[in-house]
Short mmCIF file of C-alpha atoms in Angstrom, two decimals:
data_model
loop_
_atom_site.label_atom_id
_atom_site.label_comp_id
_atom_site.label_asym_id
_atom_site.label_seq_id
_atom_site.Cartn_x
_atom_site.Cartn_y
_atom_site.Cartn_z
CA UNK A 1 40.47 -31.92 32.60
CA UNK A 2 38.13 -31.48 35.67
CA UNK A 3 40.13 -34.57 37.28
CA UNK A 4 43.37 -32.55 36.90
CA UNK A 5 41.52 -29.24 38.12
CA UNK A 6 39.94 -30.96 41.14
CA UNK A 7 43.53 -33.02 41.88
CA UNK A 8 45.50 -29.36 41.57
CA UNK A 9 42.60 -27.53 44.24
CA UNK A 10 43.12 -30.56 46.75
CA UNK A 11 47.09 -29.81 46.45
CA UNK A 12 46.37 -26.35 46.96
CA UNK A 13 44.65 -27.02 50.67
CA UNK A 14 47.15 -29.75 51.40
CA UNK A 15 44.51 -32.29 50.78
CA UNK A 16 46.72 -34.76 48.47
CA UNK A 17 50.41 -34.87 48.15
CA UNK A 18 51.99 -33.95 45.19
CA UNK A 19 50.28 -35.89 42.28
CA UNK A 20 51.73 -37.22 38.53
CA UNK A 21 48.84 -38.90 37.06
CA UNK A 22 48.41 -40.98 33.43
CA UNK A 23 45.44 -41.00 31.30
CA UNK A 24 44.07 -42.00 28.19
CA UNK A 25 40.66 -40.00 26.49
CA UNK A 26 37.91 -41.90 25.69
CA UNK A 27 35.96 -41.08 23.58
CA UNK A 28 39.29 -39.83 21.34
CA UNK A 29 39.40 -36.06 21.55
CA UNK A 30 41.21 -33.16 20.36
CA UNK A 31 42.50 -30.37 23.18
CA UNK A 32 42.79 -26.70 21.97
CA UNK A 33 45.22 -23.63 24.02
CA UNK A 34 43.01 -22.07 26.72
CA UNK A 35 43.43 -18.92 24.25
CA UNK A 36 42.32 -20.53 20.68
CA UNK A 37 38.91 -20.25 19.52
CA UNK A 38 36.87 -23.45 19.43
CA UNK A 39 35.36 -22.97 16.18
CA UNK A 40 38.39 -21.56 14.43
CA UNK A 41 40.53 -24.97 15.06
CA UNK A 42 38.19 -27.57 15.06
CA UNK A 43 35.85 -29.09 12.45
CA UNK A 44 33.63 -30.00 14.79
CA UNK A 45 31.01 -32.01 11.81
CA UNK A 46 34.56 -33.56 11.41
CA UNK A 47 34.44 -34.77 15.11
CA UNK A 48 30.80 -35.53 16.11
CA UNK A 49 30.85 -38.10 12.82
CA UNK A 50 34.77 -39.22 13.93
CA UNK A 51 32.49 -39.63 17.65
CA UNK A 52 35.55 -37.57 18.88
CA UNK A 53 35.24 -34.83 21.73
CA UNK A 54 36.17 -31.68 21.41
CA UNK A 55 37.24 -29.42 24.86
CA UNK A 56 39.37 -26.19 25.77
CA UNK A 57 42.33 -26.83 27.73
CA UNK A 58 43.37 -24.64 30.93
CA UNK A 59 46.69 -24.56 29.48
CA UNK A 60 48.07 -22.37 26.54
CA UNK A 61 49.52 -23.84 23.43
CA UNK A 62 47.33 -25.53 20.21
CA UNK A 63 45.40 -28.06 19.51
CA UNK A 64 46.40 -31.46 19.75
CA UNK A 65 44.69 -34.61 18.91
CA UNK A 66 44.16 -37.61 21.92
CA UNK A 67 43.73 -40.93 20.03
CA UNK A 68 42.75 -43.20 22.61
CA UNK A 69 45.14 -45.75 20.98
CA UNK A 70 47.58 -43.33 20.05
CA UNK A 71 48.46 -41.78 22.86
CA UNK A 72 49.16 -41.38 26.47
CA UNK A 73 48.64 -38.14 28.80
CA UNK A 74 50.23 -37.43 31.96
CA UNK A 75 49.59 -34.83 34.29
CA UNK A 76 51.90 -33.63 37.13
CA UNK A 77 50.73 -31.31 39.80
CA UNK A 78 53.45 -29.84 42.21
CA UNK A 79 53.11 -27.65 45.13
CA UNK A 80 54.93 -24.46 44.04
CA UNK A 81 56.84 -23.96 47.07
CA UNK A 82 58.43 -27.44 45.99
CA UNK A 83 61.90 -26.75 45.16
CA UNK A 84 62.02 -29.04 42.04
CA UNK A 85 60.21 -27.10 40.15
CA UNK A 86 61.72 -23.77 39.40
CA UNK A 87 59.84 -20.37 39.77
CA UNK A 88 60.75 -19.77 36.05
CA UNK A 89 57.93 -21.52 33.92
CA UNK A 90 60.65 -22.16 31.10
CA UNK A 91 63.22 -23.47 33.16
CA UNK A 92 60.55 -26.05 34.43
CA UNK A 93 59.17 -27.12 31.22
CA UNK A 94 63.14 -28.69 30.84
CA UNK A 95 63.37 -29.93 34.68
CA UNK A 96 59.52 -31.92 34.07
CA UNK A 97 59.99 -32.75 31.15
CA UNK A 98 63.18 -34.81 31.86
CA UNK A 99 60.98 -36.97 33.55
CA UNK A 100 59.65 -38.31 30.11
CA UNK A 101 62.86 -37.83 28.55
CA UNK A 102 64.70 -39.93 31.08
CA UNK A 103 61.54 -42.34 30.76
CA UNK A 104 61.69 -42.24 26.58
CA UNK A 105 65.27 -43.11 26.89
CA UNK A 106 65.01 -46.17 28.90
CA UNK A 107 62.64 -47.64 26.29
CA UNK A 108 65.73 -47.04 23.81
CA UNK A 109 63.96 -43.83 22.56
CA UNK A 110 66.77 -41.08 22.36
CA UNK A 111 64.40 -38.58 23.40
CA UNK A 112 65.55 -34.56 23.88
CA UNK A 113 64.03 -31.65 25.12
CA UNK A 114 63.74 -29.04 22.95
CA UNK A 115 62.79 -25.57 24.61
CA UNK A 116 59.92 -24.11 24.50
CA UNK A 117 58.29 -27.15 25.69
CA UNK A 118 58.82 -30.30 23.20
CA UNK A 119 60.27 -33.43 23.65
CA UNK A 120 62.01 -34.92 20.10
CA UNK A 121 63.33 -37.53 18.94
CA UNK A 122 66.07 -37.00 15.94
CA UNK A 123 64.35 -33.70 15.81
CA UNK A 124 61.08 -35.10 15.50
CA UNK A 125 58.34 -34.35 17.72
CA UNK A 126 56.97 -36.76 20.40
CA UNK A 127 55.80 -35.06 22.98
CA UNK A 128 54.01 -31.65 23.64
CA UNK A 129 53.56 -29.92 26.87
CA UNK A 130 51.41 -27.35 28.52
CA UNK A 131 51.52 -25.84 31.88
CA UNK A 132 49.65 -23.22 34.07
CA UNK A 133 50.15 -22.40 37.56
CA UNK A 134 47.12 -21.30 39.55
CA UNK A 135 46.57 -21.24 43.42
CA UNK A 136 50.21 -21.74 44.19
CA UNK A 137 49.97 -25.23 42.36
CA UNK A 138 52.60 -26.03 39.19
CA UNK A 139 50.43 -27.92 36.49
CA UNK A 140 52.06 -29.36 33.58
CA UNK A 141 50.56 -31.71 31.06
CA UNK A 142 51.38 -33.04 28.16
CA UNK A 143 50.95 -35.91 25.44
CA UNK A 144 53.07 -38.73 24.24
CA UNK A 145 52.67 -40.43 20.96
CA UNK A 146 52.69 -44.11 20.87
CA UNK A 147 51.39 -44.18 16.75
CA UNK A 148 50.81 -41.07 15.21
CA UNK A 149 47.79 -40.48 12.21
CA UNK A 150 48.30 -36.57 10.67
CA UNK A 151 45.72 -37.66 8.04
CA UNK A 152 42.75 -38.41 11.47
CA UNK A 153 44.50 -35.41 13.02
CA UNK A 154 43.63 -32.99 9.93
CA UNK A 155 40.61 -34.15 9.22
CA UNK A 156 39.18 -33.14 12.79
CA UNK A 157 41.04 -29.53 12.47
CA UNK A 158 40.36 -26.75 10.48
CA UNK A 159 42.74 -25.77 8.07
CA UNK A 160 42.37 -22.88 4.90
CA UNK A 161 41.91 -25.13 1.75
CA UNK A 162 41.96 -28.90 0.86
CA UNK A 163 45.54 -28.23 -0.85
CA UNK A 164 46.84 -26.83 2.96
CA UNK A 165 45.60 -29.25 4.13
CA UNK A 166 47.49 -31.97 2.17
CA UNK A 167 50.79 -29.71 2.68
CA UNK A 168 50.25 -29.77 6.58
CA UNK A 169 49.82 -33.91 6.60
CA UNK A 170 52.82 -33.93 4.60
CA UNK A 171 54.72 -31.88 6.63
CA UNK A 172 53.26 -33.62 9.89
CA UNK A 173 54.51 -36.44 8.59
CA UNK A 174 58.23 -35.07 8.43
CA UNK A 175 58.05 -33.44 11.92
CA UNK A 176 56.46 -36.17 14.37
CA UNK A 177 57.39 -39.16 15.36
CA UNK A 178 55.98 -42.01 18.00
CA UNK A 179 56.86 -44.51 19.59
CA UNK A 180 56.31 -47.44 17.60
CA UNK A 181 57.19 -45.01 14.43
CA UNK A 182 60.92 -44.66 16.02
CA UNK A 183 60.75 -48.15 17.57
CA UNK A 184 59.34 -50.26 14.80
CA UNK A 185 57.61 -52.35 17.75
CA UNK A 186 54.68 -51.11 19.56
CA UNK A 187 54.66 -50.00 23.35
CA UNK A 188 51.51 -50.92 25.46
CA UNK A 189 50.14 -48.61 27.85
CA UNK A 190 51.38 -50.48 30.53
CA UNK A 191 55.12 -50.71 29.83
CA UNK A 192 55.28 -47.08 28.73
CA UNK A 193 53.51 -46.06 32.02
CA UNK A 194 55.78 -47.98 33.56
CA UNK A 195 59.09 -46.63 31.96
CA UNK A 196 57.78 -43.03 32.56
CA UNK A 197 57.31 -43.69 36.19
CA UNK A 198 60.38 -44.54 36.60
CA UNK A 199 62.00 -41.45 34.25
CA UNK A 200 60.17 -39.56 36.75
CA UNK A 201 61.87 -40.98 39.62
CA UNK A 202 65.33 -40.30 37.96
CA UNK A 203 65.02 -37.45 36.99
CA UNK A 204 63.60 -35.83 39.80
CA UNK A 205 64.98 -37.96 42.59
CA UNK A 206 61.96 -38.81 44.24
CA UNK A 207 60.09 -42.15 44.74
CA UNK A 208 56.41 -42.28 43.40
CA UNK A 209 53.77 -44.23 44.98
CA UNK A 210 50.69 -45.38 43.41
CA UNK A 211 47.61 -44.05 45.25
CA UNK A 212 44.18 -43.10 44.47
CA UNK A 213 42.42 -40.31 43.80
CA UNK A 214 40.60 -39.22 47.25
CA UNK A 215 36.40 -38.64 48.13
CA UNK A 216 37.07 -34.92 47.93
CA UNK A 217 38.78 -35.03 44.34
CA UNK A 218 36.44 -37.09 42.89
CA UNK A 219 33.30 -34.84 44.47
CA UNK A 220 34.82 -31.69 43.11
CA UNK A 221 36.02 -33.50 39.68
CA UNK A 222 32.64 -34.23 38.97
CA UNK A 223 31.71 -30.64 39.62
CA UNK A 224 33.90 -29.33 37.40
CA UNK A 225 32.74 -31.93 34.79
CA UNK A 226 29.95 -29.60 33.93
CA UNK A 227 32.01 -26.65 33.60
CA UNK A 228 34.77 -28.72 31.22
CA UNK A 229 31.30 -29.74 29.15
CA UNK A 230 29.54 -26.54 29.21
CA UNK A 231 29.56 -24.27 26.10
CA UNK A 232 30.40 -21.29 28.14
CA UNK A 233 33.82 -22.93 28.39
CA UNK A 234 34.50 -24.47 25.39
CA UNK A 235 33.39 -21.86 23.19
CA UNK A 236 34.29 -18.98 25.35
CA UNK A 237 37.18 -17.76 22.35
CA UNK B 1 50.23 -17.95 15.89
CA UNK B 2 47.83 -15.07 17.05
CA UNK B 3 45.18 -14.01 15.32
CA UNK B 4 43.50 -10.66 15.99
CA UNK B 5 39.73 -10.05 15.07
CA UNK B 6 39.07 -6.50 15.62
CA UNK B 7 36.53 -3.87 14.80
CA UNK B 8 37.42 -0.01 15.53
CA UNK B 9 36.50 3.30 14.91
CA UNK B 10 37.91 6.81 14.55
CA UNK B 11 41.34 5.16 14.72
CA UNK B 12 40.83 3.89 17.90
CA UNK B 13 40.41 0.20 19.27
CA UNK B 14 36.22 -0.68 19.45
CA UNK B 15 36.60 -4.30 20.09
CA UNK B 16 39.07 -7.08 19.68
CA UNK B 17 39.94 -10.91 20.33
CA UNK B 18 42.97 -11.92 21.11
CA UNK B 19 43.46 -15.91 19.70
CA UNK B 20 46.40 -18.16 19.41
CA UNK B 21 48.47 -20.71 20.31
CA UNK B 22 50.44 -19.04 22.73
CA UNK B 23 50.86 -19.00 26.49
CA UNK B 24 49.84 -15.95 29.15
CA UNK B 25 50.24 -16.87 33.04
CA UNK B 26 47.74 -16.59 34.64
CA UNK B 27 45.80 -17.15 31.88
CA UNK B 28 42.53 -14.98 32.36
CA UNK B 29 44.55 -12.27 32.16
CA UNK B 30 43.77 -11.94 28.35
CA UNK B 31 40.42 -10.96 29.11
CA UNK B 32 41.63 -8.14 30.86
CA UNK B 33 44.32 -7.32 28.21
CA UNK B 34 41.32 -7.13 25.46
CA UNK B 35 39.54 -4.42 28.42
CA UNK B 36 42.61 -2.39 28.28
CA UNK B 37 42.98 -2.20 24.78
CA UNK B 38 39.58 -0.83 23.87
CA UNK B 39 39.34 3.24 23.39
CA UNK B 40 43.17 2.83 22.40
CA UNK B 41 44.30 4.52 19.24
CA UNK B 42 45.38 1.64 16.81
CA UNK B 43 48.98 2.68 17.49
CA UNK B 44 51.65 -0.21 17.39
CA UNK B 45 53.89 1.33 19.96
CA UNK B 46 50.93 2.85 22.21
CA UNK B 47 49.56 -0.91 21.99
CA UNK B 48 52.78 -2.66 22.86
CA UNK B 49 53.48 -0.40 25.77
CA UNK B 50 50.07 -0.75 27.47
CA UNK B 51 50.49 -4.38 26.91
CA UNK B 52 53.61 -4.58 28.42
CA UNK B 53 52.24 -2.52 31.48
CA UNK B 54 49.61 -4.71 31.96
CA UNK B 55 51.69 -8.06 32.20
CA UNK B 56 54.41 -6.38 34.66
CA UNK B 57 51.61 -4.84 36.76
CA UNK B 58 49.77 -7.99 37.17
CA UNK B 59 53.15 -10.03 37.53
CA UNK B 60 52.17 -11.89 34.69
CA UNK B 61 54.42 -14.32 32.23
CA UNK B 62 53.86 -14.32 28.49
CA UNK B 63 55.53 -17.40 26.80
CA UNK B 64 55.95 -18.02 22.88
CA UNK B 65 55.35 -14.28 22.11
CA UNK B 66 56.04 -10.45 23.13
CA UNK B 67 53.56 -7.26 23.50
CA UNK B 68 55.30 -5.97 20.07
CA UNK B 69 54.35 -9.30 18.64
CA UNK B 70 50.79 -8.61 19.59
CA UNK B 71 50.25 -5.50 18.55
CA UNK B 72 51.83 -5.93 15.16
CA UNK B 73 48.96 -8.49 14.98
CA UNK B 74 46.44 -5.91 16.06
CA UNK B 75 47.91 -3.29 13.45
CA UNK B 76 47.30 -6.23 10.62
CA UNK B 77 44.21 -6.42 11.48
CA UNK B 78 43.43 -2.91 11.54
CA UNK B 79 45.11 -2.81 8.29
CA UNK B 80 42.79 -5.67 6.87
CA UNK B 81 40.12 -2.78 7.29
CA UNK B 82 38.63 -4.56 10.89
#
């Protein structure tokens, strides 16, 4: 989160070029919408014995779970003057997220965007996506499920009775998919990185080169890592 | 989903939070759409227009849900005795 912040303020002063970057979360954690409150979604007891994180996103949308086995996160952050991205923010969840779609599909995932900003496969989930756009910078991120555990993903969220609870694993189970859950064979990090890279390229016709991040994102990324921790900001809904 | 917590008094808006899973750009503009609300009458129509005003005036986008959405929420509560 304070990588992505401090990567999206560097774009903004023409510091770095335009930036997609993959990540895993370790310790596991679970993300909630800039605009949910903290203790109405999580069960944080849940988490601190799980030894996963909690942490508010500075994106919209709900909570989602980051198994550091489970899944991979990618953030992309565009200049907004950058013509691929259109000015309309739901016309750009479809032209960003055809990067992972194109990617999805050339792991033999037939992977389709559904508006307002999933990515399915057979009309199960795979992918969610978030986006904001501050200081003229485009920030989408978003999550892709290589295995998928509802019953880990309720236990660390809050939910209105034990018998809800059962009904929203159930149903969890119905909606989402992964990787290996489509693919019967699991993906490593590596390939899927690999085959999302190259969606990218496809789908947004532009060649990505692998860099790192610079002295000034990494100063002001660990800056904003007490911000991201404080309680001020995680608890501030 | 948006929840509404809200306290009021003589019919009118005393405080209120504005949660969910929605999306607002920018996004600290809820803060200012909970400002704008208080002193309001709990009104559905008075709510959704002011909330409407607020997200044109500040050129804002709101994704996943409209002003009428909101303030039905807001009524709900209200109703709920808040």
């Amino acid at each position: 989160m304070a990588l992505d912040e401090a990567i999206a303020t560097a774009r903004s002063k023409g510091k770095v070029p335009d930036t997609i970057r993959f990540f895993r979360w370790k310790p596991s954690a679970v993300s909630i919408g800039y605009f949910q409150g903290m203790e109405e979604e999580i069960d944080m007891a849940a988490c601190r014995s799980m030894g996963v994180d909690y942490i508010r996103r500075i994106t919209g949308g709900g909570a989602v779970y980051h198994d550091y086995d489970g899944e991979l996160t990618y953030s992309i952050l565009v200049d907004e003057a950058n013509n691929l991205v259109p000015k309309d923010v739901l016309r750009s969840y479809d032209v960003l997220c055809s990067g992972l779609v194109i990617g999805l599909s050339l792991l033999g995932i037939p992977a389709e965007f559904k508006p307002i900003n999933d990515i399915v496969v057979v009309g199960r989930k795979i992918s969610g996506n978030a986006q904001t756009r501050r200081m003229g910078v485009v920030h989408q991120h978003g999550t892709i499920l290589r295995e998928v555990d509802p019953d880990v993903m309720y236990t660390l969220l809050k939910v209105p009775s034990e018998k809800i609870r059962d009904k929203l694993i159930k149903s969890a189970k119905e909606r989402v998919t992964s990787i290996s859950g489509y693919l019967g064979r699991e993906v490593g990090f590596g390939e899927l990185k690999a085959a999302l890279k190259d969606g990218f390229e496809r789908a947004l016709n532009v060649r990505l080169v692998e860099g790192k991040t610079v002295e000034y994102e990494e100063e002001l990324a660990n800056q904003l890592r007490v911000k991201y921790a404080s309680r001020e900001w995680n608890f501030k809904r | 989903m948006i929840k509404v917590a809200l306290t009021q008094s003589d019919g009118k808006i005393e405080w209120l939070r504005i949660t969910g899973d929605f999306f607002l750009h920018p996004e600290d503009l809820i803060e200012e759409m909970e400002r704008v609300l208080i002193g309001l009458p709990v009104e559905e129509g008075e709510i959704s227009d002011s909330i409407e005003k607020l997200v044109g005036k500040r050129n804002g986008t709101l994704v996943g849900v409209a002003p009428a959405d909101i303030a039905r929420c807001i009524m709900m509560a209200g109703d709920l005795g808040g």
